[in-house]
Amino acid sequence: MSDSDDDAPQLSVHALAALQEFYAEQSEKVNEEQQAMEDGQASKTGIIQEDWQLSQFWYDEQTSEVLAKEVLAAAGENGRIACVSCPTLYQKLQTMKPASCKATVFEFDHRFATYKEDFVFYDYNKPLELPKAIESHSYDVVVADPPFLNQECLAKTAETVKYLTKGKVILCTGAVMETQAKELLGASVCPFIPSHTNKLGNEFRCYANYETQYLCHPR
């Protein structure tokens, strides 16, 4: 093995400049996220980016708004809303709901702890492992978006939903889960078709176990 570095691969000046620019951009993005969390502003700015490794896919603006209108109508002015694995809905609710309405986000990703008292750490693998302060049947509406498209994930999420809800449930998941949505939560497919900022490979649908106001119309 040679003691010389002459044979080691070298980046061109242009490639090195491009690499340095990339690292600078990534560093700036991380700093922005950290600053947003420190300021408690992530829920307002949407600075938290979706993490595909955690199976996160954010709703587009129209979907977030329609879902928010629906749950606010269903919960009422003084209602309580649980957003299980759907932080973009929680974010939209923060810009639309009256102060008398309470929304809570149940999420595995600790970045959302920026929501402070509105954040509850949630692992669907432990569906009933919730803080003692979260009482059973204490939410007027529960909206759930299971992170993975399989029966096990939906079944475990459904346990959480049934524990939290007073009755009204909205489920956002794949079209292939229609039978399971009915069997586990008594939820039927709605005409409104949700969509995401990044296109998904699977067809996505909304399901509800009650007669909705805003999900009963096609997109």
Short mmCIF file of C-alpha atoms in Angstrom, two decimals:
data_model
loop_
_atom_site.label_atom_id
_atom_site.label_comp_id
_atom_site.label_asym_id
_atom_site.label_seq_id
_atom_site.Cartn_x
_atom_site.Cartn_y
_atom_site.Cartn_z
CA MET A 1 0.00 0.00 0.00
CA SER A 2 1.48 3.36 -1.00
CA ASP A 3 2.21 6.08 1.52
CA SER A 4 1.27 8.63 -1.09
CA ASP A 5 -2.18 10.17 -1.59
CA ASP A 6 -1.45 10.86 -5.25
CA ASP A 7 -3.61 7.95 -6.41
CA ALA A 8 -6.59 8.83 -4.19
CA PRO A 9 -9.69 9.97 -6.12
CA GLN A 10 -10.08 13.75 -6.20
CA LEU A 11 -13.23 15.83 -6.73
CA SER A 12 -13.16 18.46 -9.42
CA VAL A 13 -13.48 22.08 -8.39
CA HIS A 14 -17.08 22.20 -9.71
CA ALA A 15 -18.07 18.94 -7.99
CA LEU A 16 -16.57 20.11 -4.70
CA ALA A 17 -18.41 23.42 -4.94
CA ALA A 18 -21.69 21.61 -5.63
CA LEU A 19 -21.13 19.29 -2.67
CA GLN A 20 -20.37 22.20 -0.36
CA GLU A 21 -23.52 23.99 -1.53
CA PHE A 22 -25.60 20.87 -0.84
CA TYR A 23 -24.22 20.55 2.69
CA ALA A 24 -24.86 24.24 3.30
CA GLU A 25 -28.49 23.88 2.18
CA GLN A 26 -29.02 20.84 4.39
CA SER A 27 -27.47 22.61 7.35
CA GLU A 28 -29.72 25.63 6.78
CA LYS A 29 -32.80 23.41 6.59
CA VAL A 30 -31.93 21.70 9.89
CA ASN A 31 -31.32 25.08 11.53
CA GLU A 32 -34.70 26.33 10.30
CA GLU A 33 -36.49 23.29 11.75
CA GLN A 34 -34.69 23.63 15.07
CA GLN A 35 -35.44 27.34 15.27
CA ALA A 36 -39.10 26.75 14.42
CA MET A 37 -39.38 24.19 17.20
CA GLU A 38 -37.71 26.52 19.68
CA ASP A 39 -40.10 29.30 18.74
CA GLY A 40 -43.12 26.99 18.87
CA GLN A 41 -43.99 28.03 15.32
CA ALA A 42 -43.79 24.71 13.43
CA SER A 43 -47.54 24.21 13.69
CA LYS A 44 -48.06 27.56 11.95
CA THR A 45 -45.40 27.45 9.29
CA GLY A 46 -45.48 23.78 8.36
CA ILE A 47 -41.68 23.72 8.49
CA ILE A 48 -41.57 20.08 9.65
CA GLN A 49 -40.95 18.01 6.55
CA GLU A 50 -42.56 14.63 5.95
CA ASP A 51 -40.32 11.65 6.65
CA TRP A 52 -40.97 8.80 4.24
CA GLN A 53 -39.05 6.43 6.50
CA LEU A 54 -41.81 6.96 9.05
CA SER A 55 -44.43 6.56 6.30
CA GLN A 56 -45.41 10.23 6.56
CA PHE A 57 -47.34 11.80 3.69
CA TRP A 58 -48.84 15.24 4.23
CA TYR A 59 -52.30 16.16 2.93
CA ASP A 60 -52.56 18.85 0.32
CA GLU A 61 -54.20 22.17 1.22
CA GLN A 62 -57.69 21.29 -0.04
CA THR A 63 -57.78 17.95 1.76
CA SER A 64 -56.61 19.53 5.02
CA GLU A 65 -59.25 22.25 4.76
CA VAL A 66 -62.14 19.91 3.93
CA LEU A 67 -61.22 17.53 6.76
CA ALA A 68 -60.86 20.43 9.17
CA LYS A 69 -64.29 21.81 8.23
CA GLU A 70 -65.81 18.38 8.70
CA VAL A 71 -64.36 17.67 12.14
CA LEU A 72 -65.15 21.18 13.38
CA ALA A 73 -68.76 20.80 12.28
CA ALA A 74 -68.97 17.37 13.90
CA ALA A 75 -67.25 18.33 17.15
CA GLY A 76 -69.04 21.60 17.77
CA GLU A 77 -67.72 24.90 19.11
CA ASN A 78 -66.62 23.41 22.43
CA GLY A 79 -65.67 20.01 21.06
CA ARG A 80 -62.57 17.88 21.46
CA ILE A 81 -60.81 16.45 18.41
CA ALA A 82 -58.16 13.73 18.34
CA CYS A 83 -55.82 13.61 15.35
CA VAL A 84 -54.22 10.16 15.39
CA SER A 85 -51.18 10.03 13.10
CA CYS A 86 -52.41 12.98 11.01
CA PRO A 87 -50.45 16.07 12.09
CA THR A 88 -51.26 18.06 8.95
CA LEU A 89 -54.92 18.02 9.97
CA TYR A 90 -53.97 19.23 13.43
CA GLN A 91 -51.95 22.02 11.86
CA LYS A 92 -54.89 23.15 9.74
CA LEU A 93 -57.22 23.02 12.73
CA GLN A 94 -54.96 25.43 14.58
CA THR A 95 -55.69 28.06 11.93
CA MET A 96 -59.45 27.41 11.78
CA LYS A 97 -60.83 26.27 15.12
CA PRO A 98 -62.28 28.55 17.81
CA ALA A 99 -60.28 28.85 21.02
CA SER A 100 -62.97 26.89 22.86
CA CYS A 101 -62.33 23.81 20.70
CA LYS A 102 -59.53 21.45 21.76
CA ALA A 103 -57.40 19.48 19.28
CA THR A 104 -54.76 16.90 20.22
CA VAL A 105 -52.21 15.26 17.94
CA PHE A 106 -51.22 11.66 18.71
CA GLU A 107 -47.94 11.08 16.89
CA PHE A 108 -44.85 8.81 16.97
CA ASP A 109 -42.50 11.48 15.63
CA HIS A 110 -41.08 13.47 18.53
CA ARG A 111 -40.53 16.49 16.29
CA PHE A 112 -44.19 17.26 16.88
CA ALA A 113 -43.54 17.75 20.58
CA THR A 114 -43.31 21.39 19.49
CA TYR A 115 -47.09 21.36 19.93
CA LYS A 116 -46.40 21.07 23.67
CA GLU A 117 -49.50 20.15 25.67
CA ASP A 118 -51.40 19.28 22.47
CA PHE A 119 -48.86 16.54 21.64
CA VAL A 120 -49.21 12.96 22.86
CA PHE A 121 -46.54 10.43 21.94
CA TYR A 122 -48.26 7.54 20.19
CA ASP A 123 -47.00 4.16 19.01
CA TYR A 124 -49.66 2.16 17.17
CA ASN A 125 -47.93 -1.04 18.32
CA LYS A 126 -49.03 -0.12 21.85
CA PRO A 127 -52.55 1.12 21.08
CA LEU A 128 -53.71 1.64 24.67
CA GLU A 129 -50.42 2.84 26.14
CA LEU A 130 -51.56 6.42 26.60
CA PRO A 131 -51.05 8.97 29.39
CA LYS A 132 -53.40 8.53 32.34
CA ALA A 133 -54.71 12.02 31.69
CA ILE A 134 -56.25 10.80 28.42
CA GLU A 135 -59.59 9.44 29.55
CA SER A 136 -61.60 6.91 27.57
CA HIS A 137 -64.35 8.24 25.29
CA SER A 138 -63.23 11.83 25.85
CA TYR A 139 -63.07 13.06 22.22
CA ASP A 140 -66.11 14.11 20.21
CA VAL A 141 -64.41 13.22 16.92
CA VAL A 142 -61.38 11.03 16.26
CA VAL A 143 -59.58 11.21 12.91
CA ALA A 144 -57.03 8.48 12.25
CA ASP A 145 -54.56 7.95 9.43
CA PRO A 146 -52.66 4.72 10.17
CA PRO A 147 -49.03 5.00 9.04
CA PHE A 148 -48.94 1.64 7.29
CA LEU A 149 -51.33 0.08 4.81
CA ASN A 150 -51.97 -3.31 6.36
CA GLN A 151 -54.57 -5.00 8.50
CA GLU A 152 -52.39 -5.25 11.61
CA CYS A 153 -51.70 -1.52 11.69
CA LEU A 154 -55.34 -0.65 11.11
CA ALA A 155 -56.55 -3.12 13.76
CA LYS A 156 -54.22 -1.69 16.39
CA THR A 157 -55.04 1.91 15.45
CA ALA A 158 -58.73 1.01 15.68
CA GLU A 159 -58.20 -0.01 19.31
CA THR A 160 -56.90 3.47 20.04
CA VAL A 161 -59.73 5.11 18.12
CA LYS A 162 -62.42 3.14 19.97
CA TYR A 163 -60.83 4.04 23.29
CA LEU A 164 -60.72 7.77 22.50
CA THR A 165 -63.98 8.44 20.69
CA LYS A 166 -67.38 9.30 22.05
CA GLY A 167 -68.79 7.98 18.79
CA LYS A 168 -67.77 9.86 15.65
CA VAL A 169 -64.84 8.48 13.66
CA ILE A 170 -63.11 9.46 10.42
CA LEU A 171 -60.54 7.13 8.95
CA CYS A 172 -58.12 8.05 6.19
CA THR A 173 -56.44 5.08 4.57
CA GLY A 174 -56.13 3.11 1.35
CA ALA A 175 -59.06 2.05 -0.79
CA VAL A 176 -57.99 -1.58 -0.30
CA MET A 177 -58.88 -1.29 3.41
CA GLU A 178 -62.59 -0.64 2.82
CA THR A 179 -63.74 -3.99 4.21
CA GLN A 180 -61.55 -3.69 7.29
CA ALA A 181 -62.72 -0.10 7.90
CA LYS A 182 -66.29 -1.35 8.02
CA GLU A 183 -65.54 -4.37 10.17
CA LEU A 184 -63.30 -2.63 12.70
CA LEU A 185 -64.88 0.82 12.99
CA GLY A 186 -68.24 0.62 11.25
CA ALA A 187 -66.95 3.25 8.82
CA SER A 188 -68.12 3.51 5.21
CA VAL A 189 -66.29 5.09 2.28
CA CYS A 190 -67.05 8.77 1.62
CA PRO A 191 -67.43 10.39 -1.84
CA PHE A 192 -64.68 12.93 -1.09
CA ILE A 193 -61.28 11.65 -2.25
CA PRO A 194 -58.33 12.99 -0.25
CA SER A 195 -54.96 13.74 -1.83
CA HIS A 196 -51.42 14.54 -0.72
CA THR A 197 -48.68 17.00 -1.56
CA ASN A 198 -46.67 14.06 -2.90
CA LYS A 199 -48.62 11.59 -5.01
CA LEU A 200 -49.11 8.15 -3.44
CA GLY A 201 -48.89 4.89 -5.31
CA ASN A 202 -52.07 3.54 -3.66
CA GLU A 203 -55.60 4.90 -3.95
CA PHE A 204 -56.54 6.78 -0.82
CA ARG A 205 -60.01 7.24 0.70
CA CYS A 206 -61.88 8.74 3.63
CA TYR A 207 -64.25 6.64 5.71
CA ALA A 208 -66.72 7.73 8.38
CA ASN A 209 -69.12 6.03 10.76
CA TYR A 210 -71.63 8.88 10.68
CA GLU A 211 -73.36 11.09 8.11
CA THR A 212 -70.82 13.75 7.20
CA GLN A 213 -71.38 17.29 5.94
CA TYR A 214 -68.25 17.97 3.91
CA LEU A 215 -67.04 14.48 2.94
CA CYS A 216 -70.29 13.57 1.22
CA HIS A 217 -69.34 15.43 -1.97
CA PRO A 218 -66.81 14.22 -4.53
CA ARG A 219 -63.58 16.18 -4.83
#
